[in-house]
């Protein structure tokens, strides 16, 4: 095999191999949608940002130079054989322009100009196309997340909670935790200015929630809170690491955030003034004054009646006047109350409130609380957890099979009613008093949001208590964890900011350029190879792109009949048709060959 044939074969193989790598890479990106760099490489890019650009630019330049050189060589060889047949001088000029490559721009030959312009444009875009293909970009990689969570609306969980509540045990630590955190959760959920408004943050167990917990348990390990081993599980839980039942990709990237759909827990709460003429709702207040060590003590007994039953509240305060501006009582009574968990069958409960003394701005009010579970959108970003619920999403109101969960939440409110009132002040009363300073806030809205926050935190406590680390393997929890009905699926997406490649429309543009360049290169090389096989050269290799070769071939004779430059002869020359004479078409040189070699020459074709 001659050297020229071997070079053409290598051109075909090399060009095909390079562009096959390109096509294969793009196919992989399209199939996988995302091709991500390893974390070890990604971590280096922000530290050395110019290195990535330098490396990709050098590699793309090398590939561009190689592919352009292969294209030029193949086109050159094809043109050398093409001009052995009759061709006009203007077409010969355009063909030689392709070997540079540079555009042939002549308005009177717009077809040739357009063709060469497109061709040169594609070749010029090769370097930028290789750079676009090889340079990884900063992207947000979505990774699906799946897992399970406790279903607080299931009969299985309600049965476990009822069993624990009716079992003798030391649960004081858990109730103390609820007493401390319930008021804080309610205050944060009010969104009042004194609590931080829409920027308020509620923290529990090392996890931070924007405004309220939404009744969810963190489903992402990075946001799960404390890593301390829990002191206990179940109702005796008072903090500690919780288990996360989700599968998350190991790739960490630069930054992560998460968007999940989880079962949240909240309540429909409606508060309104108590109508004294309403026969279904009533609130009676009486107090007994007795002497104290420093001042007189008033013992209060409040009795509430509602369609669901009755409730009572008891407090001891200093004696104060109805018009007192420093001391006061804000009584909270839960109805129904004081019923055993086994006897509780209500699907909602009522909360009666009234202020006395400095809180006398709050008239008798009743709030109905109807807990429900629903799908909540949970966003984990920048160490904060944001929980939201679409207004039009359906909710599942708790029914009789979840009566124990409702009873537990009503007990949390009852305990709060006792602990929030001191002999002088009420924490809820102070919140309401300060909120009256802001004319844009509604006292009814604050009460509804306050108790909604308590309901949602109570659900978060239950999820934490029964999902604490070690709960799934505890013998006391096997009746819960062995029942698949006690769990509900959760799904979501983890977004990883990292470097890599994404299957976008850009690659269609790149593939079009690469495919055209490859097709032209291979076609020209195949044409040249076929001609080399049919007409093996016996004279020196002619290169139409070489000015010396053109001068030598022109000086060999055969072009004497062409007009000169006078009288518009240049335009006449462009219309003239010539061909290259060599051994393949029987041409006879007009000059004596040197060293036995025949010199190619041009001749004018009529």
XYZ file of C-alpha atoms in Angstrom:
606
model
C 0.000 0.000 0.000
C 1.330 3.394 -1.024
C 1.954 6.110 1.538
C -0.959 8.220 0.231
C -3.391 5.330 0.528
C -2.161 4.582 4.043
C -2.598 8.222 5.053
C -6.154 8.277 3.692
C -7.035 5.078 5.580
C -5.568 6.522 8.774
C -7.551 9.702 8.171
C -10.789 7.722 7.964
C -10.001 5.641 11.059
C -8.732 8.552 13.167
C -11.619 10.856 12.273
C -14.176 8.121 12.906
C -12.571 7.202 16.226
C -12.526 10.802 17.480
C -16.101 11.537 16.488
C -17.256 8.119 17.729
C -15.969 9.175 21.148
C -17.996 12.364 20.792
C -21.184 10.538 19.774
C -20.731 7.923 22.475
C -20.278 10.560 25.148
C -23.362 12.477 24.015
C -25.408 9.257 23.924
C -24.341 8.486 27.491
C -25.349 11.988 28.587
C -28.708 11.666 26.860
C -29.421 8.259 28.354
C -28.373 9.188 31.869
C -29.476 12.841 31.562
C -26.679 13.810 33.944
C -22.998 12.848 33.969
C -21.441 14.121 37.179
C -17.798 14.619 38.099
C -16.566 12.825 41.239
C -16.637 14.834 44.453
C -12.840 14.733 44.617
C -12.674 16.659 41.334
C -15.643 18.909 42.068
C -14.077 20.096 45.325
C -10.971 21.244 43.448
C -12.787 23.389 40.880
C -13.797 26.265 43.232
C -10.296 26.265 44.679
C -8.585 26.386 41.275
C -11.214 27.856 38.925
C -8.840 28.725 36.068
C -7.312 25.235 35.916
C -10.579 23.711 34.672
C -10.844 26.265 31.873
C -7.185 25.810 30.949
C -7.315 22.009 30.791
C -10.540 21.884 28.797
C -9.306 24.616 26.432
C -6.018 22.811 25.762
C -7.720 19.473 25.114
C -10.398 21.041 22.891
C -7.755 22.969 20.943
C -5.729 19.802 20.346
C -8.813 17.906 19.163
C -9.862 20.843 17.003
C -6.444 21.048 15.372
C -6.394 17.287 14.723
C -9.904 17.152 13.237
C -9.283 20.271 11.135
C -5.995 18.830 9.845
C -7.702 15.549 8.938
C -10.454 17.429 7.149
C -7.999 19.596 5.222
C -5.901 16.598 4.189
C -8.928 14.618 2.979
C -10.416 17.566 1.085
C -7.023 18.343 -0.458
C -6.649 14.791 -1.741
C -10.196 14.789 -3.101
C -9.658 18.092 -4.936
C -6.416 16.835 -6.462
C -8.392 14.067 -8.149
C -11.450 16.232 -8.810
C -9.564 18.748 -10.955
C -8.405 15.952 -13.262
C -11.819 16.322 -14.934
C -12.984 19.519 -16.629
C -13.768 22.273 -14.137
C -14.154 26.027 -14.435
C -11.422 28.197 -13.001
C -13.857 29.849 -10.602
C -14.799 26.442 -9.200
C -11.116 25.575 -8.990
C -10.602 28.762 -7.015
C -13.459 27.841 -4.658
C -12.089 24.310 -4.248
C -8.652 25.633 -3.344
C -10.272 27.994 -0.818
C -11.746 24.980 0.967
C -8.284 23.569 1.585
C -7.163 26.675 3.516
C -10.011 26.805 4.775
C -11.256 30.283 3.959
C -14.498 31.522 2.412
C -14.825 32.270 -1.304
C -16.968 35.411 -1.388
C -18.228 36.519 -4.805
C -21.729 37.941 -5.252
C -21.805 36.859 -8.888
C -21.184 33.279 -7.698
C -23.453 33.246 -4.657
C -23.953 29.481 -4.637
C -20.248 28.770 -4.387
C -19.868 31.607 -1.876
C -22.679 30.290 0.309
C -21.323 26.743 0.205
C -17.780 27.747 1.139
C -19.054 30.156 3.806
C -21.061 27.377 5.497
C -18.143 24.995 5.269
C -15.623 27.453 6.695
C -18.106 28.456 9.403
C -18.451 24.841 10.531
C -14.684 24.414 10.633
C -14.320 27.653 12.599
C -16.907 26.453 15.134
C -15.004 23.233 15.763
C -12.899 24.652 18.593
C -15.843 26.208 20.430
C -17.855 23.013 19.901
C -15.134 20.876 21.434
C -14.871 23.328 24.351
C -18.642 23.222 24.901
C -18.602 19.439 24.839
C -15.624 18.937 27.136
C -16.076 21.782 29.634
C -18.179 20.640 32.632
C -20.651 23.258 33.823
C -22.133 24.116 37.187
C -25.545 22.487 37.341
C -28.265 21.459 39.754
C -28.499 17.666 39.689
C -31.894 16.267 40.780
C -31.685 12.892 42.510
C -34.884 11.047 43.540
C -35.382 10.252 47.232
C -37.728 7.661 48.699
C -38.415 6.377 52.159
C -41.041 5.838 54.829
C -42.435 7.774 57.739
C -44.739 7.013 60.657
C -48.394 7.372 59.726
C -49.936 9.282 62.615
C -53.364 8.809 61.082
C -53.176 5.008 61.067
C -54.990 2.687 63.434
C -51.726 0.850 64.087
C -50.018 3.912 65.540
C -53.102 4.912 67.518
C -53.272 1.451 69.080
C -49.586 1.631 70.070
C -50.015 5.090 71.583
C -53.115 3.984 73.526
C -51.250 0.949 74.838
C -48.338 3.101 76.039
C -50.586 5.728 77.647
C -52.493 3.070 79.548
C -49.296 1.332 80.654
C -47.718 2.407 83.896
C -44.399 4.079 83.243
C -42.307 7.105 84.027
C -43.152 9.589 81.300
C -42.503 12.779 83.217
C -39.416 13.674 81.181
C -41.462 13.573 77.995
C -44.261 15.691 79.468
C -41.757 18.187 80.851
C -40.241 18.530 77.387
C -43.692 19.079 75.912
C -44.454 21.703 78.564
C -41.286 23.617 77.700
C -41.500 23.421 73.920
C -45.260 23.656 73.320
C -45.498 27.324 74.247
C -42.429 28.119 72.127
C -43.870 26.299 69.113
C -47.158 28.147 69.433
C -45.453 31.518 69.781
C -43.315 30.932 66.687
C -46.333 29.843 64.645
C -48.252 33.064 65.383
C -46.038 34.984 62.933
C -46.505 38.029 65.127
C -43.881 40.744 65.150
C -42.833 39.940 68.727
C -42.094 36.349 67.651
C -40.168 37.287 64.516
C -43.042 37.484 62.054
C -42.552 35.431 58.903
C -38.858 35.118 59.783
C -39.462 33.307 63.061
C -37.573 30.061 63.614
C -38.628 27.201 65.860
C -35.910 24.784 66.921
C -36.394 21.372 68.440
C -33.903 18.577 68.971
C -31.261 20.383 66.928
C -33.487 20.863 63.862
C -34.606 24.352 62.852
C -38.013 24.956 61.284
C -39.204 28.158 59.663
C -42.288 29.295 61.653
C -43.547 25.788 62.562
C -42.591 22.124 62.341
C -45.695 21.195 60.355
C -45.934 17.931 62.279
C -43.133 16.353 60.244
C -39.945 14.579 61.230
C -36.746 15.494 59.336
C -36.287 12.940 56.582
C -32.749 13.999 55.635
C -29.750 12.929 57.679
C -28.015 16.305 57.377
C -31.074 18.042 58.863
C -32.085 15.434 61.427
C -30.702 17.450 64.334
C -28.732 16.205 67.287
C -26.520 13.133 67.034
C -26.653 12.441 70.770
C -27.997 9.056 71.714
C -31.581 9.372 73.003
C -32.018 8.843 76.727
C -35.257 6.970 76.110
C -37.801 6.161 73.433
C -41.562 6.348 73.225
C -43.451 8.672 75.557
C -40.413 8.888 77.839
C -38.407 10.485 75.011
C -36.859 13.835 75.919
C -34.503 14.414 72.988
C -31.817 12.575 71.049
C -30.987 11.297 67.602
C -33.859 10.178 65.415
C -33.654 7.561 62.675
C -33.952 8.688 59.057
C -35.608 6.146 56.775
C -34.641 7.550 53.386
C -32.158 6.549 50.713
C -29.857 9.386 49.637
C -27.093 9.381 47.011
C -23.530 9.393 48.337
C -22.458 12.220 46.020
C -22.323 15.413 48.016
C -21.359 17.976 45.385
C -20.820 21.581 46.423
C -24.220 22.353 47.936
C -27.298 20.275 48.614
C -30.942 21.089 49.144
C -33.965 18.842 49.259
C -37.644 19.031 48.391
C -39.791 16.214 49.759
C -43.455 15.364 50.009
C -44.074 14.085 53.531
C -47.065 13.374 55.696
C -47.621 16.462 57.798
C -49.909 16.891 60.767
C -51.931 20.012 61.471
C -55.441 21.055 62.423
C -58.383 23.051 61.175
C -58.795 25.633 63.921
C -61.588 28.204 64.042
C -61.900 30.682 66.903
C -64.850 32.967 67.602
C -66.390 34.896 70.432
C -68.526 32.882 72.850
C -72.185 33.751 72.568
C -73.625 33.950 76.109
C -76.984 32.838 74.718
C -75.547 29.701 73.145
C -76.925 26.672 74.938
C -74.251 24.310 73.577
C -71.203 26.288 74.692
C -70.869 27.842 78.117
C -68.102 28.926 80.476
C -68.632 29.547 84.200
C -65.968 31.222 86.362
C -65.737 31.382 90.108
C -62.925 32.172 92.484
C -62.265 31.862 96.199
C -60.050 34.369 98.001
C -57.915 33.191 100.889
C -55.169 34.974 102.870
C -51.568 34.371 101.777
C -48.169 34.902 103.366
C -47.598 38.201 101.543
C -50.871 38.939 99.791
C -54.256 37.400 99.310
C -54.498 34.392 96.972
C -57.365 33.761 94.577
C -58.178 30.185 93.636
C -59.964 29.940 90.307
C -62.279 27.230 89.032
C -63.441 27.410 85.456
C -66.012 24.968 84.085
C -66.656 24.690 80.358
C -69.448 22.846 78.609
C -69.441 21.881 74.945
C -71.276 19.374 72.704
C -68.398 16.941 73.186
C -68.546 16.974 76.982
C -67.147 19.160 79.720
C -63.794 20.451 80.905
C -62.356 22.276 83.881
C -59.392 24.470 84.721
C -57.890 25.458 88.081
C -55.385 28.217 88.916
C -54.104 30.165 91.877
C -53.149 33.811 91.437
C -52.698 36.879 93.487
C -55.895 38.824 94.012
C -56.195 41.579 91.432
C -58.851 43.967 90.274
C -60.724 43.539 87.032
C -59.123 46.762 85.830
C -55.616 45.795 86.935
C -53.024 46.777 84.322
C -50.108 44.781 85.778
C -51.490 41.382 86.789
C -54.014 39.106 85.207
C -55.279 35.651 84.389
C -55.839 34.159 80.961
C -57.724 30.947 81.578
C -57.573 28.069 79.094
C -59.999 25.166 79.411
C -59.968 22.094 77.151
C -63.283 20.425 76.396
C -63.775 17.523 76.705
C -61.233 17.081 79.429
C -60.305 14.767 82.275
C -61.398 11.675 80.353
C -59.298 8.532 80.244
C -57.579 7.759 76.983
C -59.528 4.536 76.697
C -62.828 6.432 76.875
C -61.876 9.272 74.530
C -63.794 8.968 71.235
C -63.996 12.556 69.982
C -62.530 13.536 66.636
C -62.002 17.150 67.696
C -61.930 19.236 70.863
C -62.689 22.791 71.962
C -60.550 25.323 73.773
C -62.198 28.024 75.899
C -60.288 31.200 76.713
C -60.990 34.396 78.583
C -58.817 37.140 79.998
C -59.173 38.846 83.362
C -57.235 41.769 84.811
C -54.673 43.126 82.358
C -55.871 40.566 79.829
C -59.491 41.703 79.911
C -59.166 42.731 76.253
C -59.825 39.059 75.418
C -63.479 38.268 75.862
C -64.759 34.731 76.218
C -63.617 32.861 73.129
C -63.945 29.278 71.947
C -61.636 27.561 69.437
C -62.525 24.294 67.756
C -59.554 22.064 66.913
C -59.955 19.312 64.310
C -56.590 17.574 63.651
C -55.771 16.117 60.251
C -52.948 14.568 58.264
C -52.052 15.652 54.736
C -49.204 15.712 52.234
C -46.906 18.641 52.975
C -44.136 20.079 50.834
C -40.935 20.164 52.862
C -37.851 22.073 51.723
C -34.453 21.486 53.324
C -32.071 24.302 52.470
C -29.232 26.137 54.219
C -29.745 24.285 57.524
C -33.408 25.328 57.656
C -36.572 23.258 57.197
C -39.558 24.940 55.581
C -42.937 23.198 55.667
C -45.865 24.308 53.537
C -49.204 22.933 52.480
C -51.057 23.752 49.302
C -54.450 25.206 50.072
C -56.210 22.976 47.542
C -54.580 19.706 48.582
C -57.015 17.266 50.237
C -56.690 16.635 53.966
C -57.572 13.551 55.981
C -59.355 14.530 59.163
C -58.599 12.143 62.002
C -61.435 9.767 62.717
C -62.416 7.576 65.676
C -59.572 5.188 64.875
C -57.170 8.022 65.793
C -58.971 9.198 68.922
C -55.942 8.512 71.136
C -53.760 10.839 69.084
C -56.409 13.553 69.427
C -56.662 12.893 73.183
C -52.887 13.179 73.500
C -52.852 16.563 71.750
C -55.697 17.837 73.928
C -53.690 16.743 76.966
C -50.711 18.765 75.710
C -52.950 21.849 75.504
C -54.324 21.090 78.983
C -50.809 20.859 80.421
C -49.948 24.114 78.671
C -53.011 25.777 80.236
C -51.656 24.923 83.666
C -47.979 25.776 83.093
C -48.452 28.982 81.091
C -50.240 30.792 83.935
C -48.262 32.069 86.921
C -49.598 33.922 89.965
C -49.061 37.197 88.072
C -48.862 36.614 84.361
C -49.743 34.366 81.436
C -47.274 33.741 78.600
C -50.086 33.574 76.039
C -51.694 36.652 77.579
C -48.452 38.618 77.227
C -48.142 37.546 73.592
C -51.692 38.716 72.886
C -51.150 41.991 74.760
C -47.993 42.812 72.820
C -49.639 41.822 69.551
C -52.426 44.351 70.108
C -49.811 47.058 69.560
C -49.618 46.046 65.896
C -52.877 47.108 64.200
C -52.287 44.758 61.265
C -52.605 41.626 63.403
C -55.834 39.932 64.389
C -56.187 38.385 67.826
C -58.269 35.567 66.355
C -55.542 34.788 63.797
C -52.911 34.767 66.529
C -54.935 32.329 68.653
C -55.572 30.024 65.697
C -51.929 30.007 64.639
C -50.771 29.612 68.257
C -52.754 26.441 68.846
C -51.989 25.167 65.353
C -48.290 25.445 66.150
C -48.820 23.446 69.348
C -50.728 20.742 67.466
C -47.997 20.489 64.844
C -45.215 20.332 67.416
C -47.079 17.635 69.376
C -47.123 15.538 66.199
C -43.405 16.165 65.647
C -42.759 15.039 69.217
C -44.712 11.810 68.643
C -42.828 11.075 65.422
C -39.508 11.763 67.173
C -40.402 9.675 70.216
C -41.373 6.642 68.155
C -38.625 7.078 65.533
C -35.764 7.668 67.959
C -32.567 5.767 67.314
C -32.980 2.244 68.577
C -36.777 2.258 68.496
C -36.990 -0.024 65.457
C -35.005 -2.754 67.241
C -36.539 -2.323 70.694
C -38.671 -5.220 71.886
C -41.302 -2.766 73.110
C -41.756 -1.377 69.604
C -41.974 -4.542 67.548
C -45.773 -4.485 67.485
C -45.506 -1.097 65.758
C -42.547 -1.676 63.436
C -43.732 -5.097 62.331
C -46.992 -3.584 61.058
C -46.571 -2.045 57.578
C -49.847 -0.125 58.020
C -48.104 2.066 60.611
C -45.932 3.669 57.926
C -46.543 5.853 54.925
C -44.223 6.416 51.937
C -42.443 9.680 51.313
C -40.861 10.855 48.085
C -38.850 13.812 46.979
C -35.826 15.142 45.173
C -32.345 16.001 46.311
C -30.781 18.846 44.340
C -26.978 18.755 44.247
C -25.026 21.750 42.984
C -22.059 20.175 41.239
C -20.119 20.105 37.981
C -20.895 17.855 35.053
C -22.882 17.553 31.831
C -26.635 17.739 31.231
C -28.592 16.445 28.239
C -29.730 19.757 26.807
C -30.416 21.060 23.295
C -26.839 22.326 23.088
C -25.625 18.842 22.233
C -27.880 18.685 19.180
C -26.073 21.725 17.825
C -22.684 20.152 18.620
C -23.628 16.835 17.044
C -24.770 18.564 13.865
C -21.401 20.291 13.484
C -19.383 17.175 14.321
C -21.465 14.935 12.064
C -21.133 17.261 9.070
C -17.363 17.613 9.593
C -16.976 13.849 9.960
C -19.130 13.137 6.906
C -17.143 15.585 4.746
C -13.829 14.225 6.028
C -14.690 10.568 5.473
C -16.420 11.195 2.132
C -13.461 13.145 0.808
C -11.010 10.542 2.106
C -13.013 7.647 0.624
C -13.266 9.447 -2.717
C -9.529 10.093 -2.708
C -8.797 6.484 -1.712
C -10.980 5.118 -4.521
C -9.293 7.353 -7.069
C -5.874 6.343 -5.771
C -6.804 2.704 -6.310
C -8.274 3.257 -9.783
C -5.587 5.622 -10.994
C -2.354 5.025 -9.090
C -0.135 8.099 -9.549
C 3.154 7.668 -11.361
C 4.038 11.335 -11.344
C 4.890 13.597 -8.407
C 1.962 14.181 -6.049
C 0.170 17.362 -7.065
C -1.208 19.630 -4.334
C -3.782 22.126 -5.592
C -3.469 24.147 -2.393
C 0.260 24.646 -2.909
C 1.006 27.838 -4.947
C 4.359 26.399 -6.121
C 2.625 23.328 -7.539
C 0.103 25.551 -9.317
C 2.855 27.715 -10.787
C 4.821 24.689 -12.001
C 1.733 23.041 -13.508
C 0.716 26.300 -15.176
C 4.234 26.904 -16.585
C 4.262 23.442 -18.141
C 2.104 24.768 -20.950
C -1.487 24.301 -22.028
C -2.952 27.614 -20.804
C -1.611 29.834 -23.614
C -5.043 30.286 -25.159
C -6.453 32.022 -22.079
C -7.043 35.761 -22.512
C -4.938 38.183 -20.520
C -6.031 40.765 -18.008
C -6.885 43.361 -20.658
C -10.407 43.948 -21.912
C -12.072 42.215 -18.974
C -10.048 39.087 -19.560
C -10.094 38.097 -15.903
C -13.838 37.413 -16.047
C -13.396 35.448 -19.264
C -10.755 33.347 -17.560
C -13.153 32.437 -14.732
C -15.591 30.950 -17.241
C -12.873 28.907 -18.910
C -12.817 25.203 -18.147
C -9.529 23.472 -17.453
C -8.325 20.114 -16.281
C -5.156 18.716 -14.812
C -3.314 16.353 -17.111
C -1.361 13.458 -15.655
C -1.039 9.736 -16.212
C -4.650 9.023 -15.225
C -6.060 10.847 -18.299
C -3.219 10.274 -20.733
C -1.805 13.717 -20.587
C 1.558 14.313 -22.270
C 3.797 16.891 -20.708
C 4.988 19.666 -22.998
C 8.218 20.092 -21.124
C 10.955 17.581 -20.899
C 10.628 15.721 -17.531
C 13.455 15.835 -15.091
C 14.931 12.607 -13.754
C 12.292 10.609 -15.613
C 9.349 12.097 -13.740
C 6.380 13.469 -15.587
C 5.221 16.928 -14.575
C 1.424 17.538 -14.304
C 0.058 20.407 -16.351
C -3.242 22.147 -17.058
C -5.006 22.327 -20.363
C -7.978 24.343 -21.497
C -11.071 22.275 -22.304
C -13.324 23.653 -25.034
